[in-house]
PDB file of C-alpha atoms in Angstrom:
ATOM      1  CA  UNK S   1     -34.896-194.899  54.116  1.00 51.00           C
ATOM      2  CA  UNK S   2     -33.640-193.640  57.491  1.00 51.00           C
ATOM      3  CA  UNK S   3     -32.320-195.748  60.355  1.00 51.00           C
ATOM      4  CA  UNK S   4     -31.709-193.834  63.583  1.00 46.00           C
ATOM      5  CA  UNK S   5     -29.475-195.079  66.372  1.00 55.00           C
ATOM      6  CA  UNK S   6     -28.154-193.467  69.510  1.00 87.00           C
ATOM      7  CA  UNK S   7     -24.715-192.814  68.044  1.00 96.00           C
ATOM      8  CA  UNK S   8     -25.192-192.878  64.269  1.00 97.00           C
ATOM      9  CA  UNK S   9     -27.982-191.751  62.002  1.00 97.00           C
ATOM     10  CA  UNK S  10     -27.883-193.861  58.849  1.00 96.00           C
ATOM     11  CA  UNK S  11     -29.924-193.029  55.771  1.00 96.00           C
ATOM     12  CA  UNK S  12     -30.050-194.450  52.252  1.00 97.00           C
ATOM     13  CA  UNK S  13     -30.726-192.137  49.324  1.00 97.00           C
ATOM     14  CA  UNK S  14     -30.685-194.078  46.100  1.00 97.00           C
ATOM     15  CA  UNK S  15     -27.196-195.554  45.811  1.00 97.00           C
ATOM     16  CA  UNK S  16     -25.720-193.256  48.470  1.00 98.00           C
ATOM     17  CA  UNK S  17     -25.408-194.189  52.151  1.00 98.00           C
ATOM     18  CA  UNK S  18     -25.372-191.274  54.599  1.00 98.00           C
ATOM     19  CA  UNK S  19     -23.603-191.933  57.893  1.00 98.00           C
ATOM     20  CA  UNK S  20     -24.389-189.166  60.378  1.00 98.00           C
ATOM     21  CA  UNK S  21     -22.400-188.770  63.586  1.00 98.00           C
ATOM     22  CA  UNK S  22     -25.193-188.341  66.094  1.00 97.00           C
ATOM     23  CA  UNK S  23     -23.849-186.791  69.303  1.00 96.00           C
ATOM     24  CA  UNK S  24     -24.718-183.127  68.697  1.00 96.00           C
ATOM     25  CA  UNK S  25     -24.714-182.238  72.401  1.00 95.00           C
ATOM     26  CA  UNK S  26     -21.036-183.324  72.473  1.00 95.00           C
ATOM     27  CA  UNK S  27     -20.187-181.668  69.153  1.00 97.00           C
ATOM     28  CA  UNK S  28     -20.058-185.236  67.823  1.00 97.00           C
ATOM     29  CA  UNK S  29     -17.050-186.109  69.972  1.00 96.00           C
ATOM     30  CA  UNK S  30     -15.833-189.631  69.227  1.00 96.00           C
ATOM     31  CA  UNK S  31     -15.940-192.369  71.845  1.00 93.00           C
ATOM     32  CA  UNK S  32     -15.365-196.092  71.432  1.00 93.00           C
ATOM     33  CA  UNK S  33     -19.079-196.684  70.918  1.00 95.00           C
ATOM     34  CA  UNK S  34     -19.390-194.419  67.893  1.00 96.00           C
ATOM     35  CA  UNK S  35     -16.124-195.701  66.408  1.00 97.00           C
ATOM     36  CA  UNK S  36     -17.406-199.281  66.629  1.00 96.00           C
ATOM     37  CA  UNK S  37     -20.752-198.232  65.113  1.00 97.00           C
ATOM     38  CA  UNK S  38     -18.846-196.731  62.175  1.00 97.00           C
ATOM     39  CA  UNK S  39     -16.964-200.013  61.828  1.00 97.00           C
ATOM     40  CA  UNK S  40     -20.206-201.982  61.680  1.00 97.00           C
ATOM     41  CA  UNK S  41     -21.656-199.613  59.081  1.00 96.00           C
ATOM     42  CA  UNK S  42     -18.686-200.122  56.761  1.00 97.00           C
ATOM     43  CA  UNK S  43     -18.487-203.869  57.338  1.00 96.00           C
ATOM     44  CA  UNK S  44     -22.032-204.371  56.060  1.00 94.00           C
ATOM     45  CA  UNK S  45     -22.242-201.932  53.144  1.00 95.00           C
ATOM     46  CA  UNK S  46     -25.148-203.115  50.978  1.00 95.00           C
ATOM     47  CA  UNK S  47     -24.144-204.286  47.505  1.00 94.00           C
ATOM     48  CA  UNK S  48     -26.279-201.622  45.844  1.00 96.00           C
ATOM     49  CA  UNK S  49     -24.470-198.750  47.585  1.00 97.00           C
ATOM     50  CA  UNK S  50     -22.100-196.853  45.288  1.00 97.00           C
ATOM     51  CA  UNK S  51     -20.844-194.102  47.597  1.00 98.00           C
ATOM     52  CA  UNK S  52     -20.900-193.065  51.262  1.00 98.00           C
ATOM     53  CA  UNK S  53     -21.230-189.599  52.809  1.00 98.00           C
ATOM     54  CA  UNK S  54     -20.059-189.071  56.402  1.00 98.00           C
ATOM     55  CA  UNK S  55     -21.397-185.959  58.128  1.00 98.00           C
ATOM     56  CA  UNK S  56     -22.152-184.558  61.553  1.00 98.00           C
ATOM     57  CA  UNK S  57     -25.640-184.055  62.970  1.00 97.00           C
ATOM     58  CA  UNK S  58     -25.934-180.513  64.305  1.00 97.00           C
ATOM     59  CA  UNK S  59     -23.472-177.718  63.681  1.00 95.00           C
ATOM     60  CA  UNK S  60     -20.214-179.690  63.863  1.00 98.00           C
ATOM     61  CA  UNK S  61     -18.528-182.550  62.066  1.00 98.00           C
ATOM     62  CA  UNK S  62     -16.603-183.780  65.109  1.00 98.00           C
ATOM     63  CA  UNK S  63     -14.706-182.160  67.970  1.00 96.00           C
ATOM     64  CA  UNK S  64     -12.474-185.227  68.252  1.00 93.00           C
ATOM     65  CA  UNK S  65     -11.817-187.703  71.029  1.00 90.00           C
ATOM     66  CA  UNK S  66     -14.312-187.458  73.876  1.00 87.00           C
ATOM     67  CA  UNK S  67     -11.886-186.601  76.675  1.00 81.00           C
ATOM     68  CA  UNK S  68     -14.608-187.066  79.305  1.00 77.00           C
ATOM     69  CA  UNK S  69     -14.509-190.786  78.514  1.00 72.00           C
ATOM     70  CA  UNK S  70     -10.735-191.031  78.265  1.00 71.00           C
ATOM     71  CA  UNK S  71      -9.646-193.894  80.489  1.00 67.00           C
ATOM     72  CA  UNK S  72      -6.359-194.450  82.190  1.00 73.00           C
ATOM     73  CA  UNK S  73      -4.608-197.151  80.201  1.00 77.00           C
ATOM     74  CA  UNK S  74      -1.255-198.838  80.477  1.00 83.00           C
ATOM     75  CA  UNK S  75       0.971-198.834  77.402  1.00 87.00           C
ATOM     76  CA  UNK S  76      -0.435-202.086  76.046  1.00 90.00           C
ATOM     77  CA  UNK S  77      -4.065-201.005  76.409  1.00 87.00           C
ATOM     78  CA  UNK S  78      -3.263-197.627  74.872  1.00 85.00           C
ATOM     79  CA  UNK S  79      -1.601-199.319  71.913  1.00 90.00           C
ATOM     80  CA  UNK S  80      -4.597-201.593  71.352  1.00 92.00           C
ATOM     81  CA  UNK S  81      -6.994-198.649  71.610  1.00 90.00           C
ATOM     82  CA  UNK S  82      -5.105-196.709  68.950  1.00 92.00           C
ATOM     83  CA  UNK S  83      -4.976-199.769  66.714  1.00 96.00           C
ATOM     84  CA  UNK S  84      -8.730-200.121  67.023  1.00 95.00           C
ATOM     85  CA  UNK S  85      -9.139-196.598  65.627  1.00 96.00           C
ATOM     86  CA  UNK S  86      -6.647-197.460  62.871  1.00 97.00           C
ATOM     87  CA  UNK S  87      -8.639-200.572  61.978  1.00 98.00           C
ATOM     88  CA  UNK S  88     -11.875-198.625  61.627  1.00 98.00           C
ATOM     89  CA  UNK S  89     -10.412-195.700  59.690  1.00 98.00           C
ATOM     90  CA  UNK S  90      -8.611-198.153  57.395  1.00 97.00           C
ATOM     91  CA  UNK S  91     -12.026-199.605  56.567  1.00 97.00           C
ATOM     92  CA  UNK S  92     -13.051-196.159  55.373  1.00 98.00           C
ATOM     93  CA  UNK S  93      -9.885-195.450  53.413  1.00 97.00           C
ATOM     94  CA  UNK S  94      -9.998-198.876  51.766  1.00 96.00           C
ATOM     95  CA  UNK S  95     -13.764-199.061  51.309  1.00 97.00           C
ATOM     96  CA  UNK S  96     -14.938-200.570  48.050  1.00 94.00           C
ATOM     97  CA  UNK S  97     -16.819-197.335  47.255  1.00 97.00           C
ATOM     98  CA  UNK S  98     -15.809-193.652  47.419  1.00 98.00           C
ATOM     99  CA  UNK S  99     -16.323-191.999  50.805  1.00 98.00           C
ATOM    100  CA  UNK S 100     -17.039-188.260  51.016  1.00 98.00           C
ATOM    101  CA  UNK S 101     -16.872-186.247  54.244  1.00 98.00           C
ATOM    102  CA  UNK S 102     -19.160-183.208  54.607  1.00 98.00           C
ATOM    103  CA  UNK S 103     -17.414-180.848  57.029  1.00 98.00           C
ATOM    104  CA  UNK S 104     -18.827-178.031  59.099  1.00 98.00           C
ATOM    105  CA  UNK S 105     -17.913-176.458  62.424  1.00 98.00           C
ATOM    106  CA  UNK S 106     -15.316-178.322  64.468  1.00 98.00           C
ATOM    107  CA  UNK S 107     -13.062-180.742  62.581  1.00 98.00           C
ATOM    108  CA  UNK S 108     -10.693-181.289  65.457  1.00 97.00           C
ATOM    109  CA  UNK S 109      -8.298-184.011  66.605  1.00 96.00           C
ATOM    110  CA  UNK S 110      -9.921-187.390  66.029  1.00 96.00           C
ATOM    111  CA  UNK S 111     -12.581-185.686  63.922  1.00 97.00           C
ATOM    112  CA  UNK S 112      -9.855-184.495  61.564  1.00 98.00           C
ATOM    113  CA  UNK S 113      -8.385-187.995  61.568  1.00 98.00           C
ATOM    114  CA  UNK S 114     -11.782-189.358  60.546  1.00 98.00           C
ATOM    115  CA  UNK S 115     -12.108-186.750  57.789  1.00 98.00           C
ATOM    116  CA  UNK S 116      -8.631-187.604  56.489  1.00 98.00           C
ATOM    117  CA  UNK S 117      -9.656-191.230  55.968  1.00 98.00           C
ATOM    118  CA  UNK S 118     -12.324-190.150  53.457  1.00 98.00           C
ATOM    119  CA  UNK S 119     -11.446-189.829  49.768  1.00 98.00           C
ATOM    120  CA  UNK S 120     -13.104-186.447  49.190  1.00 98.00           C
ATOM    121  CA  UNK S 121     -13.719-183.705  51.751  1.00 98.00           C
ATOM    122  CA  UNK S 122     -16.256-180.910  51.289  1.00 98.00           C
ATOM    123  CA  UNK S 123     -16.310-178.004  53.743  1.00 98.00           C
ATOM    124  CA  UNK S 124     -18.635-175.078  54.337  1.00 98.00           C
ATOM    125  CA  UNK S 125     -17.342-171.725  55.660  1.00 98.00           C
ATOM    126  CA  UNK S 126     -17.980-172.676  59.303  1.00 98.00           C
ATOM    127  CA  UNK S 127     -15.432-175.521  59.234  1.00 98.00           C
ATOM    128  CA  UNK S 128     -12.195-175.155  61.164  1.00 98.00           C
ATOM    129  CA  UNK S 129      -9.310-177.541  61.708  1.00 98.00           C
ATOM    130  CA  UNK S 130      -7.152-178.095  64.781  1.00 98.00           C
ATOM    131  CA  UNK S 131      -4.972-180.679  66.547  1.00 96.00           C
ATOM    132  CA  UNK S 132      -5.023-179.765  70.250  1.00 92.00           C
ATOM    133  CA  UNK S 133      -3.289-182.974  71.352  1.00 86.00           C
ATOM    134  CA  UNK S 134      -0.062-181.117  72.078  1.00 82.00           C
ATOM    135  CA  UNK S 135      -1.711-178.895  74.690  1.00 83.00           C
ATOM    136  CA  UNK S 136      -3.548-181.911  76.179  1.00 85.00           C
ATOM    137  CA  UNK S 137      -0.332-183.828  76.813  1.00 85.00           C
ATOM    138  CA  UNK S 138      -1.268-186.603  74.371  1.00 86.00           C
ATOM    139  CA  UNK S 139      -0.411-187.579  70.791  1.00 90.00           C
ATOM    140  CA  UNK S 140      -2.583-188.348  67.782  1.00 93.00           C
ATOM    141  CA  UNK S 141      -3.638-191.995  67.705  1.00 92.00           C
ATOM    142  CA  UNK S 142      -6.175-192.341  64.895  1.00 94.00           C
ATOM    143  CA  UNK S 143      -3.853-192.193  61.918  1.00 95.00           C
ATOM    144  CA  UNK S 144      -3.285-188.430  61.589  1.00 96.00           C
ATOM    145  CA  UNK S 145       0.500-188.701  61.623  1.00 96.00           C
ATOM    146  CA  UNK S 146       0.307-190.922  58.553  1.00 96.00           C
ATOM    147  CA  UNK S 147      -2.610-189.401  56.614  1.00 97.00           C
ATOM    148  CA  UNK S 148      -2.549-185.674  57.361  1.00 97.00           C
ATOM    149  CA  UNK S 149       1.070-184.985  56.276  1.00 97.00           C
ATOM    150  CA  UNK S 150       0.167-186.416  52.882  1.00 95.00           C
ATOM    151  CA  UNK S 151      -2.457-183.678  52.613  1.00 97.00           C
ATOM    152  CA  UNK S 152      -0.793-180.639  54.190  1.00 97.00           C
ATOM    153  CA  UNK S 153       2.856-181.571  54.887  1.00 97.00           C
ATOM    154  CA  UNK S 154       4.725-182.672  58.004  1.00 97.00           C
ATOM    155  CA  UNK S 155       5.824-179.201  59.076  1.00 98.00           C
ATOM    156  CA  UNK S 156       2.346-177.716  58.931  1.00 97.00           C
ATOM    157  CA  UNK S 157       0.969-180.594  61.013  1.00 97.00           C
ATOM    158  CA  UNK S 158       3.814-180.167  63.509  1.00 96.00           C
ATOM    159  CA  UNK S 159       3.002-176.466  63.802  1.00 97.00           C
ATOM    160  CA  UNK S 160      -0.637-177.285  64.546  1.00 97.00           C
ATOM    161  CA  UNK S 161       0.308-179.695  67.320  1.00 95.00           C
ATOM    162  CA  UNK S 162       3.039-177.533  68.843  1.00 95.00           C
ATOM    163  CA  UNK S 163       1.274-174.161  68.788  1.00 95.00           C
ATOM    164  CA  UNK S 164      -2.428-175.061  68.698  1.00 95.00           C
ATOM    165  CA  UNK S 165      -2.819-173.270  65.381  1.00 97.00           C
ATOM    166  CA  UNK S 166      -6.356-173.344  63.969  1.00 98.00           C
ATOM    167  CA  UNK S 167      -7.045-173.186  60.237  1.00 98.00           C
ATOM    168  CA  UNK S 168     -10.283-171.759  58.874  1.00 98.00           C
ATOM    169  CA  UNK S 169     -12.280-173.240  56.025  1.00 98.00           C
ATOM    170  CA  UNK S 170     -10.957-170.842  53.388  1.00 98.00           C
ATOM    171  CA  UNK S 171      -7.358-171.701  54.293  1.00 97.00           C
ATOM    172  CA  UNK S 172      -8.223-175.374  54.501  1.00 97.00           C
ATOM    173  CA  UNK S 173      -9.330-175.719  50.911  1.00 97.00           C
ATOM    174  CA  UNK S 174      -6.140-173.994  49.711  1.00 97.00           C
ATOM    175  CA  UNK S 175      -3.819-176.097  51.870  1.00 97.00           C
ATOM    176  CA  UNK S 176      -5.425-179.495  51.238  1.00 97.00           C
ATOM    177  CA  UNK S 177      -7.641-180.173  54.255  1.00 98.00           C
ATOM    178  CA  UNK S 178     -10.634-180.197  51.864  1.00 98.00           C
ATOM    179  CA  UNK S 179     -11.055-180.250  48.095  1.00 98.00           C
ATOM    180  CA  UNK S 180     -14.279-178.216  47.982  1.00 98.00           C
ATOM    181  CA  UNK S 181     -15.552-175.107  49.763  1.00 98.00           C
ATOM    182  CA  UNK S 182     -19.279-174.374  49.561  1.00 98.00           C
ATOM    183  CA  UNK S 183     -21.613-171.603  50.586  1.00 98.00           C
ATOM    184  CA  UNK S 184     -22.950-171.527  54.153  1.00 98.00           C
ATOM    185  CA  UNK S 185     -24.609-174.815  55.175  1.00 97.00           C
ATOM    186  CA  UNK S 186     -23.844-176.258  51.747  1.00 98.00           C
ATOM    187  CA  UNK S 187     -21.366-179.011  52.562  1.00 98.00           C
ATOM    188  CA  UNK S 188     -23.850-181.863  52.864  1.00 98.00           C
ATOM    189  CA  UNK S 189     -25.727-180.857  49.715  1.00 98.00           C
ATOM    190  CA  UNK S 190     -22.483-180.704  47.719  1.00 98.00           C
ATOM    191  CA  UNK S 191     -21.249-183.982  49.221  1.00 98.00           C
ATOM    192  CA  UNK S 192     -24.487-185.687  48.174  1.00 98.00           C
ATOM    193  CA  UNK S 193     -24.195-184.239  44.692  1.00 98.00           C
ATOM    194  CA  UNK S 194     -20.663-185.600  44.364  1.00 98.00           C
ATOM    195  CA  UNK S 195     -21.633-188.953  45.866  1.00 98.00           C
ATOM    196  CA  UNK S 196     -24.474-189.385  43.391  1.00 98.00           C
ATOM    197  CA  UNK S 197     -22.059-188.596  40.583  1.00 97.00           C
ATOM    198  CA  UNK S 198     -19.247-190.962  41.625  1.00 98.00           C
ATOM    199  CA  UNK S 199     -21.754-193.741  42.338  1.00 97.00           C
ATOM    200  CA  UNK S 200     -22.510-193.757  38.603  1.00 94.00           C
ATOM    201  CA  UNK S 201     -18.902-194.560  37.684  1.00 94.00           C
ATOM    202  CA  UNK S 202     -17.896-198.030  36.613  1.00 92.00           C
ATOM    203  CA  UNK S 203     -17.220-199.999  39.819  1.00 92.00           C
ATOM    204  CA  UNK S 204     -13.851-201.235  38.544  1.00 92.00           C
ATOM    205  CA  UNK S 205     -12.724-197.676  37.773  1.00 93.00           C
ATOM    206  CA  UNK S 206     -13.692-196.569  41.282  1.00 95.00           C
ATOM    207  CA  UNK S 207     -11.799-199.562  42.649  1.00 93.00           C
ATOM    208  CA  UNK S 208      -8.699-198.600  40.661  1.00 94.00           C
ATOM    209  CA  UNK S 209      -8.824-194.997  41.872  1.00 96.00           C
ATOM    210  CA  UNK S 210      -9.364-195.953  45.521  1.00 96.00           C
ATOM    211  CA  UNK S 211      -7.044-198.961  45.781  1.00 94.00           C
ATOM    212  CA  UNK S 212      -4.462-198.844  42.977  1.00 95.00           C
ATOM    213  CA  UNK S 213      -3.821-195.101  42.639  1.00 96.00           C
ATOM    214  CA  UNK S 214      -2.454-194.623  46.210  1.00 95.00           C
ATOM    215  CA  UNK S 215      -0.095-197.590  45.745  1.00 95.00           C
ATOM    216  CA  UNK S 216       1.093-196.292  42.375  1.00 96.00           C
ATOM    217  CA  UNK S 217       1.698-192.811  43.782  1.00 95.00           C
ATOM    218  CA  UNK S 218       3.931-194.182  46.566  1.00 94.00           C
ATOM    219  CA  UNK S 219       5.823-196.719  44.415  1.00 96.00           C
ATOM    220  CA  UNK S 220       9.138-196.210  42.677  1.00 97.00           C
ATOM    221  CA  UNK S 221       8.644-194.692  39.199  1.00 96.00           C
ATOM    222  CA  UNK S 222       9.148-197.899  37.238  1.00 97.00           C
ATOM    223  CA  UNK S 223       7.112-200.011  39.661  1.00 97.00           C
ATOM    224  CA  UNK S 224       4.349-197.401  39.598  1.00 96.00           C
ATOM    225  CA  UNK S 225       4.277-197.314  35.798  1.00 96.00           C
ATOM    226  CA  UNK S 226       4.046-201.097  35.644  1.00 96.00           C
ATOM    227  CA  UNK S 227       1.180-201.089  38.171  1.00 95.00           C
ATOM    228  CA  UNK S 228      -0.538-198.412  36.108  1.00 95.00           C
ATOM    229  CA  UNK S 229      -0.219-200.493  32.934  1.00 96.00           C
ATOM    230  CA  UNK S 230      -1.619-203.565  34.661  1.00 95.00           C
ATOM    231  CA  UNK S 231      -4.547-201.644  36.144  1.00 93.00           C
ATOM    232  CA  UNK S 232      -5.283-199.929  32.826  1.00 92.00           C
ATOM    233  CA  UNK S 233      -5.352-203.245  30.987  1.00 92.00           C
ATOM    234  CA  UNK S 234      -7.690-204.799  33.561  1.00 92.00           C
ATOM    235  CA  UNK S 235     -10.015-201.805  33.563  1.00 89.00           C
ATOM    236  CA  UNK S 236     -10.353-201.519  29.800  1.00 87.00           C
ATOM    237  CA  UNK S 237     -11.047-205.238  29.461  1.00 86.00           C
ATOM    238  CA  UNK S 238     -14.077-204.976  31.757  1.00 76.00           C
ATOM    239  CA  UNK S 239     -17.432-205.222  29.988  1.00 78.00           C
ATOM    240  CA  UNK S 240     -18.685-202.071  31.692  1.00 76.00           C
ATOM    241  CA  UNK S 241     -15.787-200.120  30.154  1.00 68.00           C
ATOM    242  CA  UNK S 242     -16.507-201.546  26.718  1.00 74.00           C
ATOM    243  CA  UNK S 243     -20.172-200.546  27.001  1.00 79.00           C
ATOM    244  CA  UNK S 244     -19.315-196.996  28.085  1.00 69.00           C
ATOM    245  CA  UNK S 245     -16.749-196.493  25.325  1.00 71.00           C
ATOM    246  CA  UNK S 246     -19.262-197.773  22.754  1.00 69.00           C
ATOM    247  CA  UNK S 247     -21.863-195.318  24.055  1.00 67.00           C
ATOM    248  CA  UNK S 248     -19.355-192.467  23.732  1.00 64.00           C
ATOM    249  CA  UNK S 249     -18.383-193.423  20.183  1.00 69.00           C
ATOM    250  CA  UNK S 250     -22.054-193.699  19.230  1.00 67.00           C
ATOM    251  CA  UNK S 251     -22.567-190.194  20.711  1.00 72.00           C
ATOM    252  CA  UNK S 252     -24.968-191.457  23.379  1.00 70.00           C
ATOM    253  CA  UNK S 253     -23.034-189.503  25.997  1.00 64.00           C
ATOM    254  CA  UNK S 254     -21.659-185.985  25.724  1.00 68.00           C
ATOM    255  CA  UNK S 255     -18.044-184.837  25.554  1.00 68.00           C
ATOM    256  CA  UNK S 256     -16.264-183.252  28.507  1.00 60.00           C
ATOM    257  CA  UNK S 257     -16.869-179.497  28.581  1.00 70.00           C
ATOM    258  CA  UNK S 258     -15.571-176.655  30.715  1.00 65.00           C
ATOM    259  CA  UNK S 259     -17.765-175.544  33.649  1.00 59.00           C
TER     260      UNK S 259
END
């Protein structure tokens, strides 16, 4: 089922929801309208959806903030505008289901901030990453200073902003911008493949990975280990886990193999 709108193209394929940024003439530059449409899409995720794929319509994921619509704001309005972006991207990061970003072409500025809020990023060879805010006289405002250093490090992000450095797709998968690199035009296909796979996981396990794992990773060692124990005990007590373990023991599902 496909639902087209002026700013987003939303499609359901089985248990996967595709959210397509639909401003190809603007290289899918992000304005307030498209950000709020993304918010609405994540606020009303149907119960049957098990994963979301975000992608760009046309040859680019997103060229970032639409500077042609940048308004003059006083400090208070600028703060509220940035917090609006934070609110929406937090919805993605803390979604109840895994979110996968399919990256191609420009993944720049706010587009990179959007990609960073996803849990898995898949890029094709055309993808490239940049933070031109430094040369524009502005600063990131959609969460990049919090999320991107966790992927690539503070100093590499600082270099991008200070010098305008651009990273290509091949470098990006090595450095942490993306976890997967596909053949040409293959990002969306691979993202769908991964989405269909993760949508089959036990919902409580997906919840633990998305919500508990980041907290455990940032906690003190002993606090993190206690959180892990609590989450493990809750997960294994779930009926879905018991059913899956029984199926494995009864050889109804195969063992993990290489490749």
